């Protein structure tokens, strides 16, 4: 971002923190007359003067973002510029050329028994589909000035939208816990075990905490430059490990088994970029209101798809050469992080330096997730909103750190299986937003009153969205093929994970008639 965004949310020492059901920014007073009286209720929470002074001092720091989930008004946005446009793509590219996403590529040959060609095709197509869904959700940031889970209130209703909001908090915390563990494994492998995994986790967590607490201004600046050393060492990895890649590796199985394995790996490659959809517009709220939706979509798509394609292919390459490289096999037996470090084998001290850079690159991936999880805590309720965003960032980071430290030996496998189950709801949510936008509001989507972001009288009741979301989950459960559970439809179809597709279909089929019923019943 070109400059630090203005904040109009500072309070004087000793005052009560007021949580408006309208915008907390003073510039929104002009819109207050448009709201019904019930929309302007306030919850006064008396804050001890010492804590208020501490909060005021922290928010006065240069570059600190005091804003939480209150809407960013058009006059508060940054001016349009080429640098800001380029930053859209750089943000996503920088955040996702990371080791945790590279490890996803390993699953093609190692878990699903796919050959090099099959794995690459599934990764490219799956990455494209997942990137497209996140790119679609990102367009709402400049239009509304609201965070993703606040925007969701306009499509799912004030109360039903809290369900995906909670799920997103769990999802972000879980993913970052995994990322911290992987970074700790890599730093431990670089030091030949002299540095414990726990120390590596703490190092990465501290930097993530600092940037996430400061907020959008520092976050954008960090992501603007973090990609360059990452990209350079990944090119070094290609040169070091590339000769051991086995492009002739063939898939195991045939017929329905092979098709199922392809579908499962494609779904996994889709889900990882798709999981950003629940936070996509969080990072664009300071962009001008009239920013082209197509431009935001295409730039986001470029950053996401290019980054995921690159790291997926590197992961597939490492997996393809694992059987013929004993050094890699031994390293993989230690940890997945150690395998990535072993890919620089033969480069001596420079290879270890590259391993450190790759491990620290996970920070760029962890910052936006921590930031969005903190915002989600505010969206959950008016009392959550009363707690400053930076406090929630600290709370979220502590939870991530404790989970990573406590589970660094065993929790990683548990979280991998658990997060696979969590992924289905994101696509169901996107389907509901798409139908509401393109079917029911195709002529009036630009007529939302974004200033009434927590006016319960204005926002939809959301019964149709709630039922469709729950039915989508039922469909996903029936179609999932996971280690912990195999659904009846998955058993009929064979060993393939079709939950994401069946769940989306349930939402797609059930939502339109329910939505028309709600329109007729409530006259909206």
Coordinates of C-alpha atoms in Angstrom, one line a residue:
X1 CA 0.0 0.0 0.0
X2 CA 1.2 3.4 -0.8
X3 CA 0.6 5.0 2.5
X4 CA -0.7 4.2 6.0
X5 CA -4.5 4.1 6.0
X6 CA -6.3 6.7 8.2
X7 CA -7.9 5.4 11.3
X8 CA -10.9 7.2 12.9
X9 CA -11.4 4.8 15.8
X10 CA -9.1 6.2 18.5
X11 CA -10.8 6.8 21.9
X12 CA -9.6 9.1 24.7
X13 CA -8.2 7.7 27.9
X14 CA -10.9 6.5 30.4
X15 CA -13.8 6.6 27.9
X16 CA -16.0 3.6 27.5
X17 CA -15.5 1.6 24.4
X18 CA -18.6 1.8 22.4
X19 CA -19.6 -0.9 20.0
X20 CA -22.1 0.4 17.4
X21 CA -24.3 -1.8 15.4
X22 CA -23.6 0.8 12.8
X23 CA -20.1 1.7 11.6
X24 CA -17.8 2.8 14.5
X25 CA -15.9 5.3 12.2
X26 CA -17.0 8.8 12.7
X27 CA -17.4 9.4 9.0
X28 CA -20.5 7.1 9.1
X29 CA -22.6 9.6 11.1
X30 CA -24.1 10.8 7.9
X31 CA -25.6 7.4 7.3
X32 CA -27.1 7.0 10.7
X33 CA -30.4 8.6 9.9
X34 CA -31.0 5.9 7.3
X35 CA -31.1 3.2 9.9
X36 CA -34.0 2.2 12.1
X37 CA -33.7 3.0 15.8
X38 CA -32.9 -0.6 16.7
X39 CA -29.9 -0.5 14.4
X40 CA -28.1 2.2 16.5
X41 CA -28.0 0.4 19.8
X42 CA -24.7 0.6 21.7
X43 CA -23.1 -1.6 24.2
X44 CA -21.0 0.4 26.7
X45 CA -18.2 -1.6 28.1
X46 CA -16.2 0.3 30.8
X47 CA -12.5 -0.1 30.3
X48 CA -10.1 0.5 33.2
X49 CA -8.1 3.7 32.5
X50 CA -4.7 1.9 32.6
X51 CA -5.8 -0.5 29.9
X52 CA -7.3 2.4 27.9
X53 CA -4.0 4.3 28.0
X54 CA -2.1 1.2 27.0
X55 CA -4.5 0.7 24.0
X56 CA -4.2 4.3 23.0
X57 CA -0.4 4.2 23.1
X58 CA -0.3 1.0 21.0
X59 CA -2.7 2.4 18.5
X60 CA -0.6 5.6 18.2
X61 CA 2.4 3.7 17.0
X62 CA 3.5 4.6 13.4
X63 CA 2.0 2.2 10.9
X64 CA -0.3 0.5 13.4
X65 CA -3.8 -0.4 12.1
X66 CA -6.3 0.4 14.9
X67 CA -9.3 -0.6 12.8
X68 CA -11.1 -3.8 13.3
X69 CA -14.1 -4.9 11.4
X70 CA -15.8 -1.5 11.0
X71 CA -16.4 -0.5 7.4
X72 CA -13.7 1.5 5.6
X73 CA -15.5 4.5 4.1
X74 CA -14.8 5.5 0.5
X75 CA -13.1 8.7 1.6
X76 CA -10.7 6.7 3.8
X77 CA -9.4 4.5 0.9
X78 CA -6.0 4.8 -0.6
X79 CA -5.8 6.5 -4.1
X80 CA -5.6 4.2 -7.1
X81 CA -2.1 3.5 -8.4
X82 CA -0.2 1.0 -10.5
X83 CA 1.8 -0.1 -7.4
X84 CA -1.4 -0.9 -5.6
X85 CA -2.7 -3.0 -8.5
X86 CA 0.6 -4.9 -8.8
X87 CA 0.4 -5.5 -5.0
X88 CA -2.8 -7.5 -5.4
X89 CA -0.9 -10.2 -7.3
X90 CA 2.3 -9.9 -5.3
X91 CA 0.4 -10.4 -2.0
X92 CA -1.0 -13.8 -3.0
X93 CA 2.2 -14.9 -4.8
X94 CA 4.3 -14.0 -1.8
X95 CA 2.0 -15.7 0.7
X96 CA 1.7 -19.0 -1.1
X97 CA 5.2 -19.9 -2.5
X98 CA 5.8 -21.5 0.9
X99 CA 6.9 -24.9 2.1
X100 CA 3.6 -25.9 3.6
X101 CA 1.9 -25.6 0.1
X102 CA 4.9 -27.4 -1.5
X103 CA 4.2 -30.4 0.7
X104 CA 0.7 -30.7 -0.8
X105 CA 2.4 -31.7 -4.0
X106 CA 4.0 -34.7 -2.3
X107 CA 0.5 -36.3 -1.9
X108 CA 0.1 -37.0 -5.6
X109 CA 2.8 -39.7 -6.0
X110 CA 3.2 -40.7 -2.3
X111 CA -0.4 -41.0 -1.1
X112 CA -2.5 -41.4 -4.2
X113 CA 0.1 -43.4 -6.3
X114 CA -0.1 -41.0 -9.3
X115 CA 2.6 -40.7 -11.9
X116 CA 4.4 -37.4 -12.6
X117 CA 2.2 -36.5 -15.6
X118 CA -1.1 -37.3 -13.8
X119 CA 0.0 -35.4 -10.7
X120 CA 1.0 -32.3 -12.6
X121 CA -2.3 -32.2 -14.6
X122 CA -4.4 -32.6 -11.4
X123 CA -2.3 -29.9 -9.6
X124 CA -2.6 -27.4 -12.4
X125 CA -6.3 -27.8 -12.9
X126 CA -7.2 -28.1 -9.2
X127 CA -5.1 -25.1 -8.4
X128 CA -6.8 -23.1 -11.1
X129 CA -10.3 -24.0 -9.9
X130 CA -9.5 -23.2 -6.3
X131 CA -7.8 -20.0 -7.2
X132 CA -10.8 -18.9 -9.2
X133 CA -13.2 -19.3 -6.3
X134 CA -10.9 -17.3 -4.0
X135 CA -10.5 -14.6 -6.7
X136 CA -14.3 -14.3 -7.0
X137 CA -14.7 -13.7 -3.2
X138 CA -11.9 -11.1 -3.3
X139 CA -14.0 -8.7 -5.5
X140 CA -16.2 -7.8 -2.6
X141 CA -13.5 -6.0 -0.6
X142 CA -13.1 -2.8 -2.7
X143 CA -16.9 -2.7 -3.4
X144 CA -18.0 -2.9 0.2
X145 CA -15.1 -1.8 2.4
X146 CA -16.1 -4.7 4.6
X147 CA -14.2 -7.9 5.6
X148 CA -15.2 -11.2 4.1
X149 CA -17.2 -12.5 7.0
X150 CA -19.0 -9.2 7.3
X151 CA -19.8 -9.4 3.5
X152 CA -21.2 -12.9 4.1
X153 CA -23.9 -11.4 6.3
X154 CA -25.5 -9.9 3.2
X155 CA -25.8 -13.3 1.6
X156 CA -26.3 -15.6 4.6
X157 CA -27.9 -13.4 7.2
X158 CA -26.5 -12.0 10.5
X159 CA -26.8 -15.2 12.6
X160 CA -26.3 -18.0 10.0
X161 CA -23.0 -16.3 8.8
X162 CA -21.5 -16.9 12.2
X163 CA -21.2 -20.6 11.5
X164 CA -18.8 -20.3 8.6
X165 CA -17.1 -17.5 10.5
X166 CA -16.3 -19.9 13.4
X167 CA -15.3 -22.6 11.0
X168 CA -12.9 -20.2 9.3
X169 CA -11.2 -19.3 12.6
X170 CA -10.7 -23.0 13.3
X171 CA -9.4 -23.5 9.8
X172 CA -6.9 -20.6 9.9
X173 CA -5.6 -21.6 13.3
X174 CA -5.2 -25.2 12.3
X175 CA -3.4 -24.4 9.1
X176 CA -1.0 -22.0 10.8
X177 CA -0.3 -24.6 13.5
X178 CA 0.8 -27.0 10.7
X179 CA 2.9 -24.3 9.1
X180 CA 4.7 -23.6 12.4
X181 CA 5.5 -27.3 12.8
X182 CA 6.8 -27.5 9.3
X183 CA 9.0 -24.5 9.8
X184 CA 10.3 -25.9 13.1
X185 CA 11.1 -29.2 11.4
X186 CA 13.1 -27.4 8.6
X187 CA 15.1 -25.2 11.0
X188 CA 15.9 -28.3 13.1
X189 CA 17.0 -30.2 10.0
X190 CA 19.2 -27.3 8.9
X191 CA 21.0 -27.4 12.3
X192 CA 21.4 -31.2 12.2
X193 CA 19.2 -31.4 15.2
X194 CA 21.1 -29.0 17.4
X195 CA 18.1 -26.7 17.3
X196 CA 15.0 -28.3 18.5
X197 CA 11.7 -28.1 16.5
X198 CA 10.3 -26.1 19.4
X199 CA 12.8 -23.3 19.1
X200 CA 12.2 -23.1 15.3
X201 CA 8.4 -22.8 16.0
X202 CA 8.9 -20.0 18.4
X203 CA 11.2 -18.0 16.0
X204 CA 8.6 -18.2 13.2
X205 CA 5.7 -17.4 15.6
X206 CA 7.4 -14.2 17.0
X207 CA 7.8 -12.7 13.5
X208 CA 4.3 -13.7 12.5
X209 CA 2.9 -12.1 15.7
X210 CA 4.7 -8.8 15.2
X211 CA 3.5 -8.3 11.6
X212 CA -0.1 -9.6 12.3
X213 CA -0.5 -7.3 15.3
X214 CA 0.6 -4.2 13.4
X215 CA -2.0 -5.0 10.7
X216 CA -2.6 -4.1 7.1
X217 CA 0.1 -1.5 6.5
X218 CA 3.1 -3.5 7.7
X219 CA 1.5 -6.7 6.3
X220 CA 1.3 -5.4 2.8
X221 CA 4.9 -4.1 3.0
X222 CA 6.2 -7.4 4.3
X223 CA 4.5 -9.4 1.5
X224 CA 5.7 -6.9 -1.1
X225 CA 9.3 -8.0 -0.6
X226 CA 9.1 -11.4 1.1
X227 CA 8.6 -13.2 -2.2
X228 CA 12.0 -12.3 -3.7
X229 CA 14.3 -14.4 -1.5
X230 CA 11.8 -17.2 -1.5
X231 CA 11.6 -17.3 -5.3
X232 CA 15.4 -17.3 -5.6
X233 CA 15.9 -20.2 -3.3
X234 CA 13.1 -22.1 -5.0
X235 CA 15.0 -21.7 -8.3
X236 CA 18.1 -23.0 -6.5
X237 CA 16.1 -26.0 -5.4
X238 CA 15.1 -26.6 -9.0
X239 CA 18.7 -26.7 -10.0
X240 CA 19.8 -28.8 -7.0
X241 CA 17.0 -31.3 -6.9
X242 CA 15.7 -31.2 -10.5
X243 CA 18.1 -33.8 -11.8
X244 CA 16.6 -36.3 -9.4
X245 CA 13.0 -35.7 -10.5
X246 CA 11.5 -38.7 -12.3
X247 CA 9.3 -37.4 -15.1
X248 CA 8.8 -41.0 -16.3
X249 CA 7.0 -42.1 -13.1
X250 CA 3.7 -43.9 -13.9
X251 CA 0.5 -44.0 -12.0
X252 CA -0.4 -47.1 -9.9
X253 CA -3.8 -48.7 -10.7
X254 CA -6.2 -48.4 -13.6
X255 CA -9.8 -47.8 -14.4
X256 CA -12.0 -46.7 -11.5
X257 CA -9.2 -46.8 -9.0
X258 CA -7.0 -44.5 -11.1
X259 CA -9.9 -42.1 -11.7
X260 CA -10.7 -42.0 -8.0
X261 CA -7.1 -41.2 -7.1
X262 CA -7.0 -38.4 -9.7
X263 CA -10.2 -36.9 -8.4
X264 CA -9.0 -37.1 -4.8
X265 CA -5.7 -35.3 -5.6
X266 CA -7.3 -32.8 -7.8
X267 CA -9.8 -32.0 -5.0
X268 CA -6.9 -31.6 -2.5
X269 CA -5.1 -29.2 -4.9
X270 CA -8.3 -27.3 -5.3
X271 CA -9.1 -27.1 -1.7
X272 CA -5.8 -25.5 -0.5
X273 CA -6.1 -22.2 -2.5
X274 CA -9.9 -22.4 -2.1
X275 CA -9.5 -22.2 1.6
X276 CA -8.4 -18.5 1.3
X277 CA -11.9 -17.7 -0.1
X278 CA -13.3 -17.1 3.4
X279 CA -10.7 -14.3 4.0
X280 CA -10.1 -13.0 0.4
X281 CA -11.6 -9.6 0.7
X282 CA -10.1 -8.8 4.1
X283 CA -6.9 -7.5 2.4
X284 CA -8.6 -5.2 -0.2
X285 CA -10.8 -3.0 2.0
X286 CA -8.5 0.0 1.6
X287 CA -8.7 -0.2 -2.2
X288 CA -10.9 2.4 -4.0
X289 CA -14.6 1.7 -4.1
X290 CA -14.7 1.9 -7.9
X291 CA -11.8 -0.6 -8.5
X292 CA -12.6 -2.8 -11.4
X293 CA -14.0 -6.2 -10.2
X294 CA -12.5 -7.9 -13.3
X295 CA -9.1 -6.4 -12.5
X296 CA -9.2 -7.6 -8.8
X297 CA -10.3 -11.0 -10.0
X298 CA -7.6 -11.5 -12.6
X299 CA -4.8 -10.1 -10.5
X300 CA -5.8 -12.3 -7.6
X301 CA -6.1 -15.3 -9.9
X302 CA -2.6 -14.6 -11.3
X303 CA -0.9 -14.4 -7.9
X304 CA -2.7 -17.5 -6.6
X305 CA -2.4 -19.8 -9.6
X306 CA 1.2 -19.0 -10.5
X307 CA 2.4 -19.5 -6.9
X308 CA 0.5 -22.7 -6.3
X309 CA 1.5 -24.2 -9.6
X310 CA 5.1 -23.6 -8.9
X311 CA 5.2 -25.1 -5.4
X312 CA 2.9 -28.0 -6.4
X313 CA 5.2 -29.0 -9.2
X314 CA 8.2 -28.8 -6.9
X315 CA 6.5 -31.1 -4.4
X316 CA 5.5 -33.5 -7.1
X317 CA 9.1 -33.6 -8.4
X318 CA 10.5 -34.3 -4.9
X319 CA 8.0 -37.1 -4.4
X320 CA 8.8 -38.6 -7.8
X321 CA 12.5 -38.9 -7.0
X322 CA 12.1 -40.1 -3.5
X323 CA 12.3 -43.8 -4.4
X324 CA 15.6 -43.5 -6.2
X325 CA 17.4 -41.1 -3.7
X326 CA 18.3 -42.7 -0.4
X327 CA 19.3 -39.3 1.1
X328 CA 15.7 -38.0 0.5
X329 CA 14.2 -41.2 1.7
X330 CA 16.1 -41.0 5.0
X331 CA 15.2 -37.3 5.4
X332 CA 11.5 -38.0 4.7
X333 CA 11.5 -40.7 7.4
X334 CA 12.5 -37.9 9.8
X335 CA 10.0 -35.3 8.7
X336 CA 8.5 -33.7 5.7
X337 CA 10.4 -30.5 6.6
X338 CA 13.7 -32.4 6.6
X339 CA 12.9 -33.7 3.1
X340 CA 12.8 -30.1 1.7
X341 CA 16.1 -29.3 3.4
X342 CA 17.6 -32.5 1.9
X343 CA 16.6 -31.2 -1.6
X344 CA 19.5 -28.7 -1.2
X345 CA 21.9 -31.6 -0.4
X346 CA 25.3 -31.1 -2.1
X347 CA 25.3 -27.3 -1.8
X348 CA 27.1 -27.4 1.6
X349 CA 26.6 -24.3 3.8
X350 CA 24.8 -22.4 1.0
X351 CA 22.2 -25.2 0.9
X352 CA 21.6 -24.9 4.6
X353 CA 21.2 -21.1 4.1
X354 CA 18.6 -21.8 1.4
X355 CA 16.8 -24.2 3.8
X356 CA 16.6 -21.4 6.4
X357 CA 15.1 -19.0 3.8
X358 CA 12.5 -21.6 2.8
X359 CA 11.6 -22.2 6.4
X360 CA 11.2 -18.4 7.2
X361 CA 9.1 -18.1 4.0
X362 CA 6.3 -19.8 6.0
X363 CA 5.9 -16.6 7.9
X364 CA 4.5 -14.8 4.8
X365 CA 1.9 -17.6 4.6
X366 CA 1.0 -17.4 8.4
X367 CA 0.5 -13.7 8.7
X368 CA -2.7 -13.3 6.7
X369 CA -4.3 -16.3 8.3
X370 CA -3.6 -15.0 11.8
X371 CA -4.8 -11.5 10.8
X372 CA -8.1 -12.9 9.4
X373 CA -8.7 -15.2 12.3
X374 CA -8.4 -12.2 14.7
X375 CA -11.0 -10.4 12.6
X376 CA -13.2 -13.4 12.7
X377 CA -13.2 -13.3 16.5
X378 CA -14.6 -9.7 16.2
X379 CA -17.3 -10.8 13.7
X380 CA -18.6 -13.5 16.1
X381 CA -20.4 -11.0 18.3
X382 CA -20.6 -7.5 19.7
X383 CA -18.5 -8.3 22.8
X384 CA -15.8 -9.8 20.5
X385 CA -15.9 -6.6 18.5
X386 CA -15.3 -4.6 21.6
X387 CA -11.9 -6.2 22.1
X388 CA -9.3 -4.5 19.9
X389 CA -8.1 -6.4 16.8
X390 CA -4.5 -6.4 18.0
X391 CA -5.6 -8.2 21.3
X392 CA -7.3 -10.9 19.3
X393 CA -4.2 -11.3 17.1
X394 CA -2.2 -12.0 20.3
X395 CA -4.8 -14.5 21.5
X396 CA -4.9 -16.3 18.2
X397 CA -1.1 -16.4 18.0
X398 CA -0.8 -17.8 21.5
X399 CA -3.3 -20.6 20.6
X400 CA -1.4 -21.4 17.4
X401 CA 1.9 -21.4 19.3
X402 CA 0.7 -23.7 22.1
X403 CA -0.9 -26.1 19.6
X404 CA 2.3 -26.3 17.6
X405 CA 4.5 -26.8 20.6
X406 CA 2.3 -29.3 22.2
X407 CA 1.7 -31.3 19.1
X408 CA 5.0 -31.0 17.2
X409 CA 5.6 -34.7 17.4
X410 CA 2.1 -36.1 16.9
X411 CA -0.4 -33.4 16.2
X412 CA 0.6 -32.8 12.6
X413 CA -1.0 -36.0 11.3
X414 CA -4.1 -35.4 13.4
X415 CA -4.5 -31.8 12.0
X416 CA -3.9 -33.0 8.5
X417 CA -6.8 -35.4 8.7
X418 CA -9.0 -32.9 10.6
X419 CA -8.4 -30.0 8.3
X420 CA -9.3 -32.2 5.3
X421 CA -12.7 -32.6 6.9
X422 CA -13.0 -28.8 7.5
X423 CA -12.5 -27.9 3.9
X424 CA -15.9 -28.9 2.5
X425 CA -17.8 -26.0 4.0
X426 CA -15.8 -23.4 2.1
X427 CA -17.1 -24.5 -1.3
X428 CA -20.7 -24.7 0.0
X429 CA -20.4 -21.1 1.2
X430 CA -19.1 -20.0 -2.1
X431 CA -22.0 -21.7 -3.9
X432 CA -24.5 -19.8 -1.8
X433 CA -22.8 -16.5 -2.5
X434 CA -22.7 -17.2 -6.2
X435 CA -26.4 -18.1 -6.4
X436 CA -27.4 -15.1 -4.4
X437 CA -25.2 -12.8 -6.4
X438 CA -25.9 -14.2 -9.9
X439 CA -29.4 -15.5 -9.6
X440 CA -31.4 -13.6 -7.0
X441 CA -29.5 -10.3 -7.0
X442 CA -28.1 -10.2 -10.5
X443 CA -29.7 -6.8 -11.1
X444 CA -29.4 -5.4 -7.6
X445 CA -26.0 -6.7 -6.3
X446 CA -24.6 -3.2 -6.6
X447 CA -27.4 -1.7 -4.5
X448 CA -26.3 -3.2 -1.2
X449 CA -26.2 -0.6 1.6
X450 CA -22.7 -1.5 2.8
X451 CA -23.0 1.0 5.6
X452 CA -25.6 -1.2 7.4
X453 CA -23.1 -4.0 7.9
X454 CA -24.4 -5.0 11.3
X455 CA -28.0 -3.7 11.1
X456 CA -30.0 -6.8 11.9
X457 CA -33.2 -5.2 10.6
X458 CA -31.6 -4.7 7.2
X459 CA -29.7 -7.9 6.8
X460 CA -31.5 -11.0 5.5
X461 CA -32.9 -13.6 7.9
X462 CA -30.9 -16.3 6.1
X463 CA -33.1 -19.3 6.7
X464 CA -32.6 -20.5 3.1
X465 CA -28.8 -20.1 3.3
X466 CA -28.7 -21.8 6.7
X467 CA -30.7 -24.9 5.4
X468 CA -28.7 -25.0 2.2
X469 CA -25.4 -24.8 4.2
X470 CA -26.4 -27.6 6.5
X471 CA -27.7 -29.7 3.6
X472 CA -24.4 -29.1 1.8
X473 CA -22.6 -30.4 4.9
X474 CA -24.8 -33.5 4.8
X475 CA -23.9 -34.1 1.2
X476 CA -20.2 -33.6 1.9
X477 CA -20.4 -36.1 4.8
X478 CA -22.1 -38.6 2.5
X479 CA -19.5 -38.2 -0.2
X480 CA -16.3 -37.9 1.8
X481 CA -13.6 -40.6 1.8
X482 CA -11.3 -39.8 4.7
X483 CA -9.1 -41.7 7.2
X484 CA -11.6 -41.0 10.0
X485 CA -14.8 -41.6 8.1
X486 CA -16.1 -43.0 4.8
X487 CA -19.5 -41.8 3.6
X488 CA -22.1 -44.1 2.0
X489 CA -21.9 -42.4 -1.4
X490 CA -18.1 -42.6 -1.3
X491 CA -18.4 -46.3 -0.6
X492 CA -20.6 -46.8 -3.6
X493 CA -18.3 -44.8 -5.8
X494 CA -15.1 -46.4 -4.6
X495 CA -12.1 -44.9 -2.8
X496 CA -12.5 -41.3 -4.0
X497 CA -13.1 -38.1 -2.1
X498 CA -16.2 -36.7 -3.8
X499 CA -17.5 -34.9 -0.7
X500 CA -16.7 -31.4 -1.9
X501 CA -18.6 -32.0 -5.2
X502 CA -21.6 -33.7 -3.6
X503 CA -21.8 -31.0 -0.9
X504 CA -21.7 -28.2 -3.4
X505 CA -24.4 -30.0 -5.4
X506 CA -26.7 -30.3 -2.3
X507 CA -26.3 -26.5 -1.7
X508 CA -26.9 -25.7 -5.4
X509 CA -30.1 -27.8 -5.6
X510 CA -31.6 -26.9 -2.3
X511 CA -31.0 -23.1 -2.2
X512 CA -33.1 -21.7 -5.0
X513 CA -36.6 -23.1 -3.9
X514 CA -35.7 -22.2 -0.3
X515 CA -34.7 -18.7 -1.3
X516 CA -37.9 -18.1 -3.2
X517 CA -39.9 -19.3 -0.2
X518 CA -38.1 -16.9 2.1
X519 CA -38.7 -14.0 -0.4
X520 CA -42.4 -14.8 -0.5
X521 CA -42.8 -15.3 3.2
X522 CA -40.9 -12.3 4.4
X523 CA -41.6 -10.0 1.5
X524 CA -37.9 -9.2 0.8

